[in-house]
Tab-separated table of C-alpha atoms and ligand atoms in Angstrom:
chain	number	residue	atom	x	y	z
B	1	UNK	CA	9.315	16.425	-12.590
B	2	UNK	CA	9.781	19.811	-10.947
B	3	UNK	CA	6.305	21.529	-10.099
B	4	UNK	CA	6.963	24.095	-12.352
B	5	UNK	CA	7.561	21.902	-15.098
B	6	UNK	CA	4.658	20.399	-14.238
B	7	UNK	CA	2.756	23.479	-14.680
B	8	UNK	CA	4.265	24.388	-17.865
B	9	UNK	CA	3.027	20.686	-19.036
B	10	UNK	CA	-0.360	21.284	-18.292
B	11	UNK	CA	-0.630	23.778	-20.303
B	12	UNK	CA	1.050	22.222	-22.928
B	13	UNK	CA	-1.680	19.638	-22.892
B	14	UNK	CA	-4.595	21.344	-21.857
B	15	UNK	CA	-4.198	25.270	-22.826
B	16	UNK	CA	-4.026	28.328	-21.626
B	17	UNK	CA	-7.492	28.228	-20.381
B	18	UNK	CA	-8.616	31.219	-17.438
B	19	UNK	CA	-8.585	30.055	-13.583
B	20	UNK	CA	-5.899	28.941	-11.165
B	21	UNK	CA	-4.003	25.712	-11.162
B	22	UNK	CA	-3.430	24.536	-8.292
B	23	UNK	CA	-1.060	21.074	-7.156
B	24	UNK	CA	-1.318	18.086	-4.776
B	25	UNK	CA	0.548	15.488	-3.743
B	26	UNK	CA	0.060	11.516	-2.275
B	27	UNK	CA	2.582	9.105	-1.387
B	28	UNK	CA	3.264	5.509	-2.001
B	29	UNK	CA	3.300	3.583	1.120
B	30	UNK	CA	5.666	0.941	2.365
B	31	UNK	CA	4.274	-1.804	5.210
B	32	UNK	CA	6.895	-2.494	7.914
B	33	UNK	CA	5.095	-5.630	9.297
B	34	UNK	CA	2.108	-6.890	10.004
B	35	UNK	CA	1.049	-8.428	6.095
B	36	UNK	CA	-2.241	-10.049	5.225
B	37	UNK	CA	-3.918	-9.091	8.317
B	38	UNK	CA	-5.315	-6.054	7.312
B	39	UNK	CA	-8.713	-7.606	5.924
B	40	UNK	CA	-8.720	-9.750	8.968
B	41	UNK	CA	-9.176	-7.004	11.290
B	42	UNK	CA	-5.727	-7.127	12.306
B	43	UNK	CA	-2.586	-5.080	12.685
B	44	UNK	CA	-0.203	-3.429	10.629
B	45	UNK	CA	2.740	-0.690	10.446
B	46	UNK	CA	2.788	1.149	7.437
B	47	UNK	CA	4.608	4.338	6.193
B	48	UNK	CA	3.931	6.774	3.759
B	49	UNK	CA	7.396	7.232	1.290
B	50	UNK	CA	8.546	10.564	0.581
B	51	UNK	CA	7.552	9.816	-3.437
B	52	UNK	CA	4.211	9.272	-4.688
B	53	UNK	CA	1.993	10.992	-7.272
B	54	UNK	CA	1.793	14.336	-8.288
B	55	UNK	CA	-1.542	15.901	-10.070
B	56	UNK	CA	-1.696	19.439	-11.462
B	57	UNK	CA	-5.748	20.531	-11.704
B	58	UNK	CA	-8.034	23.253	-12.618
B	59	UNK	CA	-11.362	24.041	-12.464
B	60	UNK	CA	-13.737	23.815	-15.053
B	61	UNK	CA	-17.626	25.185	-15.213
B	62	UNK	CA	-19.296	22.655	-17.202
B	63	UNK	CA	-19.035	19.024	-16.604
B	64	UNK	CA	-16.306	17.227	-18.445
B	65	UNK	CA	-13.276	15.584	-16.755
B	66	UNK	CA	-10.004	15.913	-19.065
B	67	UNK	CA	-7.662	13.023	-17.817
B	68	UNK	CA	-3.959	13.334	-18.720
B	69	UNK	CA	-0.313	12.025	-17.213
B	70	UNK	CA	3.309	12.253	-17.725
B	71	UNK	CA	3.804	8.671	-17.338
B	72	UNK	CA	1.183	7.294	-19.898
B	73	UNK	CA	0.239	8.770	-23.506
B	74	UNK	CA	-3.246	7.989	-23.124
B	75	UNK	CA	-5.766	10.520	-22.527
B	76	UNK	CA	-9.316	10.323	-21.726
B	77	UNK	CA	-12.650	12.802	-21.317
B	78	UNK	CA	-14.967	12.087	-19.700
B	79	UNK	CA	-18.279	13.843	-17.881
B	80	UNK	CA	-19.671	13.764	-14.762
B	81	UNK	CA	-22.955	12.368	-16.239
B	82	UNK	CA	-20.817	9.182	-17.249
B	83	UNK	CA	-18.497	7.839	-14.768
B	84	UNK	CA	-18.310	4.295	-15.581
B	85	UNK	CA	-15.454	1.539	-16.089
B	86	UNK	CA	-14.082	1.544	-19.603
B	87	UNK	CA	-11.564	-0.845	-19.717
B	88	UNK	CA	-9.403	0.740	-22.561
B	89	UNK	CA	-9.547	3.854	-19.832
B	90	UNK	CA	-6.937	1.672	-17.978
B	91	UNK	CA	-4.985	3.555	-15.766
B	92	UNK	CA	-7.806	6.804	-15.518
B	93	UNK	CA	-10.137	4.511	-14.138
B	94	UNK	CA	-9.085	5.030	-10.305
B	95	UNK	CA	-9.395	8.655	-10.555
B	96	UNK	CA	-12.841	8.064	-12.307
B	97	UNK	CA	-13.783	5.303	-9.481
B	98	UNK	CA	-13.174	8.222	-6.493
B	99	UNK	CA	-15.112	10.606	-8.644
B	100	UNK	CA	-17.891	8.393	-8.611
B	101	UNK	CA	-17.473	7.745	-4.888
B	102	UNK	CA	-17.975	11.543	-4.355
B	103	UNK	CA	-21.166	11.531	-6.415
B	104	UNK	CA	-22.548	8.593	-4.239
B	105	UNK	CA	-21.973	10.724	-1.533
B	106	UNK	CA	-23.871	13.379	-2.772
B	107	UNK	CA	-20.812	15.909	-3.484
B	108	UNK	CA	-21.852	18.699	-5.939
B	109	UNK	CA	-19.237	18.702	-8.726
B	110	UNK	CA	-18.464	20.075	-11.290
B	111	UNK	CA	-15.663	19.483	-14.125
B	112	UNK	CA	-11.836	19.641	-13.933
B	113	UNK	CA	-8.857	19.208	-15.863
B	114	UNK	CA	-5.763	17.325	-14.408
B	115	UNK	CA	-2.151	16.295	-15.417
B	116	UNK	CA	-0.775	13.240	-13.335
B	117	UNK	CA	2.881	13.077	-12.781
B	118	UNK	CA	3.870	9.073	-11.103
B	119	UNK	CA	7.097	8.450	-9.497
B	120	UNK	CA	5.934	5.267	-7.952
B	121	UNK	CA	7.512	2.187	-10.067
B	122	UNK	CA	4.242	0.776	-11.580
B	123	UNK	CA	2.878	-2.446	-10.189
B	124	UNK	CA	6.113	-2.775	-7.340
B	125	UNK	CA	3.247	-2.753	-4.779
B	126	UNK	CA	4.005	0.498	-3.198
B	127	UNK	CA	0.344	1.076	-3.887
B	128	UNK	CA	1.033	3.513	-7.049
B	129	UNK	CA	-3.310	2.529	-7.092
B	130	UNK	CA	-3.626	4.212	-3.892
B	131	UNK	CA	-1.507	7.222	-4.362
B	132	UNK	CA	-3.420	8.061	-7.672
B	133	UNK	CA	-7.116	7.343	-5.528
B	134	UNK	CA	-6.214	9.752	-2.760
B	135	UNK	CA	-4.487	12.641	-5.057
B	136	UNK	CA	-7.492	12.802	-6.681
B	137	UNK	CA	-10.060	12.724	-3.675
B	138	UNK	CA	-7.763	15.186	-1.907
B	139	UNK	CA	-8.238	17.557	-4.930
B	140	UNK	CA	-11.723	16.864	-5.648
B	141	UNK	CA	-12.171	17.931	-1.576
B	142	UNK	CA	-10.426	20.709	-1.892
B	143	UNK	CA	-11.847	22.438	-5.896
B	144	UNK	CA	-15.584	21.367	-4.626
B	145	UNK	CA	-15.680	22.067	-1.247
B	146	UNK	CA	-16.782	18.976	0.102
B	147	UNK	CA	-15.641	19.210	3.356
B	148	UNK	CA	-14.624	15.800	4.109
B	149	UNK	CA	-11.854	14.525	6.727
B	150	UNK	CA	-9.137	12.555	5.664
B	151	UNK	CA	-9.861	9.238	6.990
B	152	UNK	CA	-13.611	9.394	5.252
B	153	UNK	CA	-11.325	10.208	1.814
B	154	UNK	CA	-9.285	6.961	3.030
B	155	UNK	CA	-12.261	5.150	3.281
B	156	UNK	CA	-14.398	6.589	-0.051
B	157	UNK	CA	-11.054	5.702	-1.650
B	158	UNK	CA	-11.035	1.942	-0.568
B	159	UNK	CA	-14.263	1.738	-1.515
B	160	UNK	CA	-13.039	3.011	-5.064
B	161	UNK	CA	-10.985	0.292	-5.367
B	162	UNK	CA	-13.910	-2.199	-4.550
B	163	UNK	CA	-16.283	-1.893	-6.018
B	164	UNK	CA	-15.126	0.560	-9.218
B	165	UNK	CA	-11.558	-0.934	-9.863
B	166	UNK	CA	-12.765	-4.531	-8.698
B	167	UNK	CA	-10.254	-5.265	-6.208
B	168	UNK	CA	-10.727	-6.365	-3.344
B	169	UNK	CA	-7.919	-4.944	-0.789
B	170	UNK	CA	-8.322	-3.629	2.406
B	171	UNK	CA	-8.062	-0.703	4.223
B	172	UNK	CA	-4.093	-0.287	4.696
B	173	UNK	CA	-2.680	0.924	1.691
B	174	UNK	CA	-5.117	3.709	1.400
B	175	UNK	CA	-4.821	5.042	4.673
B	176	UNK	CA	-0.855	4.905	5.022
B	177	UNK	CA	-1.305	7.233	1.797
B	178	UNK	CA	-3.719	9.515	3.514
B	179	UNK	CA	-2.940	9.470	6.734
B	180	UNK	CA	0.887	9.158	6.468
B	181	UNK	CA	3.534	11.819	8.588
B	182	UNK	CA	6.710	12.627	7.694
B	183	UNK	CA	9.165	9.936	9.688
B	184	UNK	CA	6.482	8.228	11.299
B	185	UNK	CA	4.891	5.096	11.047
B	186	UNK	CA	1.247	4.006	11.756
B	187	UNK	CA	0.470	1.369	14.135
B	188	UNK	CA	-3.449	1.093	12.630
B	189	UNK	CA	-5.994	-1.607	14.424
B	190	UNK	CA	-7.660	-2.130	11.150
B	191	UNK	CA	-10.639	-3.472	12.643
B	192	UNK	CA	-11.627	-0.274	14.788
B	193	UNK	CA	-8.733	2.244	12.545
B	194	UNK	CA	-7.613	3.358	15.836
B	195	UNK	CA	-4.125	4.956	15.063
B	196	UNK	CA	-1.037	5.928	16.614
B	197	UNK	CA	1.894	7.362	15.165
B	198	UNK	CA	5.263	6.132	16.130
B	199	UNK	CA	8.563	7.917	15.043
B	200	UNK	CA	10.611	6.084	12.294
B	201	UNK	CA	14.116	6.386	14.308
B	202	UNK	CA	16.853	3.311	13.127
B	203	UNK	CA	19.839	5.388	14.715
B	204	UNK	CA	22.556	4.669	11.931
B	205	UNK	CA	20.512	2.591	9.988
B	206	UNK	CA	18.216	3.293	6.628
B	207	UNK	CA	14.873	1.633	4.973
B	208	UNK	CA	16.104	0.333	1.876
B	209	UNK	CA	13.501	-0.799	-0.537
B	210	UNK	CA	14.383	-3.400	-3.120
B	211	UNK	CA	12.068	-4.049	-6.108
B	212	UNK	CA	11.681	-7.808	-7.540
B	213	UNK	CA	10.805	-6.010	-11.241
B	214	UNK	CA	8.387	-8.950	-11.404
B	215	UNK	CA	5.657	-8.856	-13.502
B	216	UNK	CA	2.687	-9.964	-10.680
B	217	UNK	CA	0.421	-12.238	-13.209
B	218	UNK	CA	-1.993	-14.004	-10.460
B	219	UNK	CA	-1.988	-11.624	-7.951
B	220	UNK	CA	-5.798	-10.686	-7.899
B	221	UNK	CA	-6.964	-14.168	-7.863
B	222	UNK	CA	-4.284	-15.651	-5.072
B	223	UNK	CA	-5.067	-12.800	-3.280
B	224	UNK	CA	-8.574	-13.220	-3.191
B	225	UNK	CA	-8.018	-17.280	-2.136
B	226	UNK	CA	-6.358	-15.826	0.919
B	227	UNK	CA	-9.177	-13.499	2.027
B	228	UNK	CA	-11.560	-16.909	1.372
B	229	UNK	CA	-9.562	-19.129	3.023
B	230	UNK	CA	-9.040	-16.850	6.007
B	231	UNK	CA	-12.746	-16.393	5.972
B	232	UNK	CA	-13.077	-20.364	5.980
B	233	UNK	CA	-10.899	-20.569	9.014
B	234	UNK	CA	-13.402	-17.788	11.245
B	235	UNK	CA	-16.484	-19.854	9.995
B	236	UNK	CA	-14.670	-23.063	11.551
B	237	UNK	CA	-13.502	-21.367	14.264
B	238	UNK	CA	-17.045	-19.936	15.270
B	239	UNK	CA	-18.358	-23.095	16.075
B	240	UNK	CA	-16.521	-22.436	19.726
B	241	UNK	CA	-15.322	-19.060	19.735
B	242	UNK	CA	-17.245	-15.778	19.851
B	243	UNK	CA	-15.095	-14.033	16.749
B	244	UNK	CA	-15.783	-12.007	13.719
B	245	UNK	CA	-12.200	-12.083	12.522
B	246	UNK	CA	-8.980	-13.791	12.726
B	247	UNK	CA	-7.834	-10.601	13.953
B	248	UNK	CA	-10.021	-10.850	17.160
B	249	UNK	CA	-7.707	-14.165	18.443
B	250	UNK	CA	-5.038	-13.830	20.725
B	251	UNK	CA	-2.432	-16.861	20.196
B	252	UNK	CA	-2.546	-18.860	22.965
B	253	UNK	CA	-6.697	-18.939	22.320
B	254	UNK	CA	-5.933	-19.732	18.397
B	255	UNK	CA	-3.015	-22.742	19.825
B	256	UNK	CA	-6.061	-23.974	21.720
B	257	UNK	CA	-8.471	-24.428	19.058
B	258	UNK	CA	-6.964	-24.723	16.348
B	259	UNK	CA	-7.558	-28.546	16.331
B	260	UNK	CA	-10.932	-27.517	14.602
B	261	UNK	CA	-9.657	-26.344	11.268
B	262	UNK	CA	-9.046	-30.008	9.748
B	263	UNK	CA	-7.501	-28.371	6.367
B	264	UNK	CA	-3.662	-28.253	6.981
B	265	UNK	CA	-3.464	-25.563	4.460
B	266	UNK	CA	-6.093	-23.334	6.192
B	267	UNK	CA	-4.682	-23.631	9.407
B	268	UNK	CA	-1.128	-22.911	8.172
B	269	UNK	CA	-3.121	-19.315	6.478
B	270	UNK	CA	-4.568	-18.755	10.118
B	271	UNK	CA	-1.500	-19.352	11.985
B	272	UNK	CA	0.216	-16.583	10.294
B	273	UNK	CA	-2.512	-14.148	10.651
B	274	UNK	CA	-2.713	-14.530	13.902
B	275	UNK	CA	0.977	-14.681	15.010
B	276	UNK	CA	1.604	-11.763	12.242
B	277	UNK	CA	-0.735	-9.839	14.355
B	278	UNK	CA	1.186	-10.697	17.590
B	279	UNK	CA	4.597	-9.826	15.555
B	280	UNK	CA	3.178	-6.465	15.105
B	281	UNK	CA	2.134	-5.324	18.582
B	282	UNK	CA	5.972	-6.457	19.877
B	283	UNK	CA	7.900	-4.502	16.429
B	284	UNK	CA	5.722	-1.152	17.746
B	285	UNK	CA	6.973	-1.838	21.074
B	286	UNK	CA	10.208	-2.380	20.196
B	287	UNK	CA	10.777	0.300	17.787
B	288	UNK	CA	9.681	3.030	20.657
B	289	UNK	CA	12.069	1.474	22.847
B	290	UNK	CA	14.800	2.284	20.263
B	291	UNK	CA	15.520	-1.873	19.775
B	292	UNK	CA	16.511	-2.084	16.498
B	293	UNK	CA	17.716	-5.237	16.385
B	294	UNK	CA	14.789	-6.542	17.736
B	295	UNK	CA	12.544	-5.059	15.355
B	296	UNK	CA	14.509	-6.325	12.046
B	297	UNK	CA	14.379	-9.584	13.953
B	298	UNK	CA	10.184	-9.700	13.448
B	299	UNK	CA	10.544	-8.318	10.104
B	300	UNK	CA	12.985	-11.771	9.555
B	301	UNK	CA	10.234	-14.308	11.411
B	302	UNK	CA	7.534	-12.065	8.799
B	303	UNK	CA	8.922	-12.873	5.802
B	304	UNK	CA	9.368	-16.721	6.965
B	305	UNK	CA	5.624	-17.018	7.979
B	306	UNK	CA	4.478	-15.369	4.905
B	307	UNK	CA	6.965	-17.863	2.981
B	308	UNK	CA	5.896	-21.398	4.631
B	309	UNK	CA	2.467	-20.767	6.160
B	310	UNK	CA	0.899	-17.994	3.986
B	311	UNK	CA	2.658	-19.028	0.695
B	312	UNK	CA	2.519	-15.439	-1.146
B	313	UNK	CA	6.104	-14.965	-1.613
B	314	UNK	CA	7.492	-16.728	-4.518
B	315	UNK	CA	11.164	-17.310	-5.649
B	316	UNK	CA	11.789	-13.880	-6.506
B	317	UNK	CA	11.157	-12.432	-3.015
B	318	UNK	CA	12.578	-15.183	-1.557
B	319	UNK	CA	15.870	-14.693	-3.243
B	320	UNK	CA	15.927	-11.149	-2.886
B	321	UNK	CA	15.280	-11.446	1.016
B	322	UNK	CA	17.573	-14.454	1.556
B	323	UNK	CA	20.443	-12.241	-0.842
B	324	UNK	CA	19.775	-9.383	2.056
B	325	UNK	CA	19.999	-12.064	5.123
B	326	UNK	CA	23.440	-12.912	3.681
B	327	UNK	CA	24.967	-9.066	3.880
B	328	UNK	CA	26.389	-8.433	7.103
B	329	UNK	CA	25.105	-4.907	8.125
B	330	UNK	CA	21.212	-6.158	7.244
B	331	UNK	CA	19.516	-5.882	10.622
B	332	UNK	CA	15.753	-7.518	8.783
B	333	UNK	CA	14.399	-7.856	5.828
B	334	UNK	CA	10.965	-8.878	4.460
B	335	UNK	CA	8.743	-8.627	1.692
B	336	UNK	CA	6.022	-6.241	2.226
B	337	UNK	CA	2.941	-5.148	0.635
B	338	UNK	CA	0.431	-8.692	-1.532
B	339	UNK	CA	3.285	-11.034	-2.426
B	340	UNK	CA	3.598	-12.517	-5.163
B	341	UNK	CA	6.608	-10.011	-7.043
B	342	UNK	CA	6.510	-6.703	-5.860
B	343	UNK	CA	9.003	-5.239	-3.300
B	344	UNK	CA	11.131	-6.201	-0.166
B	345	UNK	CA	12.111	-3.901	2.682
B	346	UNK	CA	15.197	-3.790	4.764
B	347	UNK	CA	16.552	-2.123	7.588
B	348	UNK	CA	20.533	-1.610	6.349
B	349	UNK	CA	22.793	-0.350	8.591
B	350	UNK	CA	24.268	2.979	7.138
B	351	UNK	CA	27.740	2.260	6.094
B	352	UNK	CA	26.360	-0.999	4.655
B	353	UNK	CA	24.319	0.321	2.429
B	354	UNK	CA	26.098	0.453	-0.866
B	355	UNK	CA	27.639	-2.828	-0.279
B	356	UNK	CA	23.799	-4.366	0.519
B	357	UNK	CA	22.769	-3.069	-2.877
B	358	UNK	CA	25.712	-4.340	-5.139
B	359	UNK	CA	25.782	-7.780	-3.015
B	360	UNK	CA	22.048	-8.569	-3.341
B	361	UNK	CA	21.599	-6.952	-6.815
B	362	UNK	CA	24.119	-9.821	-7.715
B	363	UNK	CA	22.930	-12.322	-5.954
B	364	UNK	CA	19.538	-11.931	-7.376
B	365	UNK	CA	20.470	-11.414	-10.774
B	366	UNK	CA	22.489	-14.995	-10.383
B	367	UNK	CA	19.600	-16.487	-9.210
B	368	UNK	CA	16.932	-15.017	-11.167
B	369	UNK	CA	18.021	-13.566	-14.018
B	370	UNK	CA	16.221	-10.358	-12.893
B	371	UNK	CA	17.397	-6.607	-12.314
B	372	UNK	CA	16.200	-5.540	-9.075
B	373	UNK	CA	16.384	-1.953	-8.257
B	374	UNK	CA	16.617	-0.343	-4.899
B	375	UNK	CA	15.457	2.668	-3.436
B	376	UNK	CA	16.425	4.327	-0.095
B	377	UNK	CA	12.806	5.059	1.272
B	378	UNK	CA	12.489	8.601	3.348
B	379	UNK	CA	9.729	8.538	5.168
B	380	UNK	CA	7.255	11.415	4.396
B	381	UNK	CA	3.910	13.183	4.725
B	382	UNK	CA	0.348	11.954	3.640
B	383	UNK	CA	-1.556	13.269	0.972
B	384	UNK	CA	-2.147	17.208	0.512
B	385	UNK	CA	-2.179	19.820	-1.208
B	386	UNK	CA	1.370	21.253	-2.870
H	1	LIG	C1	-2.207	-5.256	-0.603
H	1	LIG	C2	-3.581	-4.756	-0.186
H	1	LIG	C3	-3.577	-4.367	1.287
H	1	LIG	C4	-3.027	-5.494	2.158
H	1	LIG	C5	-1.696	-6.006	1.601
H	1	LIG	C6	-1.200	-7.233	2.333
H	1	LIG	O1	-1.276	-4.223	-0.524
H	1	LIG	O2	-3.966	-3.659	-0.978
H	1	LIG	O3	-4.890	-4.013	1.673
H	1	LIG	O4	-3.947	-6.532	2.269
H	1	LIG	O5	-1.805	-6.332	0.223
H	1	LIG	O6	-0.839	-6.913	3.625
C-alpha cells in the first residue's frame, strides 16, 4: 500500500484523533551463505530486501497500545501496565514482546496507536518476525526518545524473540533488518557482531528469490535439536580444545579432532558448521573480487552441506534448488534462512531470468504439487523512519 493510503487507513481505523502520524519502515532479510552458524558464533552474509513492513503510529498520552494491520483483521489493546503473551494476540505479540524489552530497559513510555502494513509473504522465512520487531523498536526509539543505537534495538529485538515470542533464533535475522544498506551485504562475525559491508554487485546477473509455499510444521522443535546437538558437539570437543563455539574452529583443527564426537549424526551437524563458516569467509572474498561464478559456486556446496550433513532442507527445497541447478543461466542456488520450507535464493543471470522462473516453477510443481512463487530481491536499506 502507498503511504498515503496508509495514512488514510489509519484513520479509518483509529480516528481522527489530534497529533502527528508519523511512518517507518523495516525490511525482510535474505541470507546469502553462511546458514546455521549464526548461534554458533559463526559467519554469515545477509541482506536486507527492498520490502518489509510498514507501520503508521501516533502518539498517545495515556497508556494504552491500539494494535492494528492491513494484513490481519484482528485487533488488539493493550496497556503498558500489561504487556504479557496472550496467545489469541497472535501476530501483535512481537510488537508487544519489544515493548516489553523497552520497559526492561527502563524506557519511559507512554501509549501509541499503530497500523501495520506486511509485504513480506508470511512464514517464507524472510524473517516477516523480525521486520515487525524492529519497525516497532525503531518507532518506539524515535516517539519516546530513548536514545538507543541501532545495533542495541537489534539486540533488545532478539531478545524479544527469546524470551517473549519463545524462539530461540539468533542474532542474524534481526540485525540484517536493522542494520541492512541499500545494495550491500553484511559480512557479520556473530560471535563479536563485528560488521563490514560489502557491495551487492552480480554484473548482469539478479537475486532471485523463490518461495517453497510450504507450510513449516516442525520448524521450532528441529531447529532447536540443531542448536542442542551443535552444543553437544562443543561439550565433546572441549575435552581437548580450548572453544566456546563451533564457530571458534578453523577446519583443519575440527579434521583433527573430530575423531572425538563418536555420534555420526553430530559430527555430520559440526562438519557443516564449521566448513559453512569457512564457505563464508571465501563467498565475501570472492564477491569483492567481482567472481561471480565463484561465489554461486559456495552458495551450490551450501545447499549440499545443509542437505546431507545438516539435514534441514526437505524435498521441497531440494526440488526447488535442484529445478534451478538444471536452468542454464543459474550461476548458484541455495536455500537460505531455518530450512525446513521456506525460501531458496539464486543468483540468475539477467537474460535468464524469465526462463529460470517458468522452468523451475514447472519443475517444482511436477514434483511437488506445489506453486512456488518468485521474487526478484533488490537489495535495500535497514530499518528507519519513512
Ligand atoms: C533462522 C534464525 C536465524 C538463523 C537462521 C539459520 O532464520 O532466525 O537466527 O539461525 O535460521 O541460519
Amino acid at each position: 500500500m502507498e503511504i498515503q493510503e496508509l495514512k488514510v487507513r489509519f484513520v479509518e481505523v483509529f480516528g481522527d484523533t489530534e497529533g502527528e502520524l508519523e511512518v517507518f519502515h523495516a525490511p525482510g532479510r535474505v541470507n546469502l551463505i553462511g546458514e546455521h552458524t549464526d548461534y554458533n558464533g559463526g559467519y554469515v552474509f545477509p541482506c536486507a530486501l527492498s520490502f518489509g513492513t510498514y507501520a503508521v503510529a501516533k502518539k498517545r498520552s495515556d497508556s494504552m497500545i491500539r494494535f492494528a494491520s492491513t494484513n490481519f483483521d484482528l485487533q488488539v489493546s493493550v496497556t503498558l501496565e500489561d504487556i504479557t503473551y496472550v496467545q489469541e494476540h497472535d501476530w501483535t505479540n512481537y510488537p508487544k514482546g519489544v515493548i516489553a524489552m523497552f520497559q526492561e530497559k527502563g524506557c519511559e513510555l507512554r501509549g501509541f496507536d499503530v497500523l501495520f502494513d506486511g509485504n513480506i509473504p508470511n512464514g517464507a522465512g524472510l524473517s516477516s518476525s523480525a521486520s515487525i520487531e524492529l519497525v516497532t523498536a525503531v518507532l518506539i526509539n524515535e516517539l519516546y526518545g530513548c536514545n538507543m543505537e541501532m545495533i542495541d534495538l537489534v539486540k533488545l529485538s532478539q531478545r524479544a524473540e527469546n524470551v517473549f515470542a519463545g524462539v530461540n533464533c539468533g542474532i542474524m535475522d534481526q540485525f540484517a533488518v536493522g542494520m541492512g544498506k541499500k545494495d550491500q551485504a553484511m559480512f557479520l562475525n556473530c560471535n563479536t557482531l563485528e560488521y563490514q559491508y560489502t557491495p551487492v554487485v552480480l554484473k548482469d546477473a539478479k537475486l532471485v528469490i523463490a518461495n517453497t509455499n510450504k507450510r513449516r510444521g516442525l520448524l521450532d522443535s528441529k531447529y532447536n535439536e540443531r542448536r542442542a546437538e551443535c552444543e553437544n558437539a562443543v561439550q565433546v570437543l572441549q575435552q581437548k580444545l580450548n572453544i566456546t563455539a563451533l564457530g571458534d574452529l578453523d577446519v583443519d583443527t575440527f579434521e583433527q579432532h573430530k575423531y572425538l564426537i563418536e555420534s555420526e549424526v553430530i559430527q555430520k551437524r559440526a562438519a557443516h558448521v564449521v566448513y559453512e563458516n569457512q564457505r563464508v569467509k571465501e563467498a565475501v572474498f570472492k564477491l569483492s573480487q567481482g567472481d561471480i561464478l565463484g561465489f554461486g559456486k559456495l552458495m551450490d556446496e551450501s545447499h549440499i552441506s545443509l542437505r546431507d550433513l545438516y539435514e534441514v532442507t526437505g524435498k521441497e527445497l531440494d526440488a526447488l534448488v535442484e529445478a534451478a541447478w538444471a536452468v542454464e543461466g543459474t550461476i548458484g542456488a541455495r536455500m537460505t534462512g531455518a530450512g525446513f520450507g521456506g525460501c531458496t535464493v539464486s543468483i540468475v543471470k539477467e537474460e535468464a531470468v524469465e526462463h529460470f522462473i517458468h522452468q523451475v516453477g514447472e519443475q517444482y510443481k511436477n514434483k511437488t504439487g506445489l506453486t512456488a512463487e518468485f521474487y526478484i530481491a533488490e537489495v535495500g536499506d535497514g530499518a528507519k523512519r519513512v
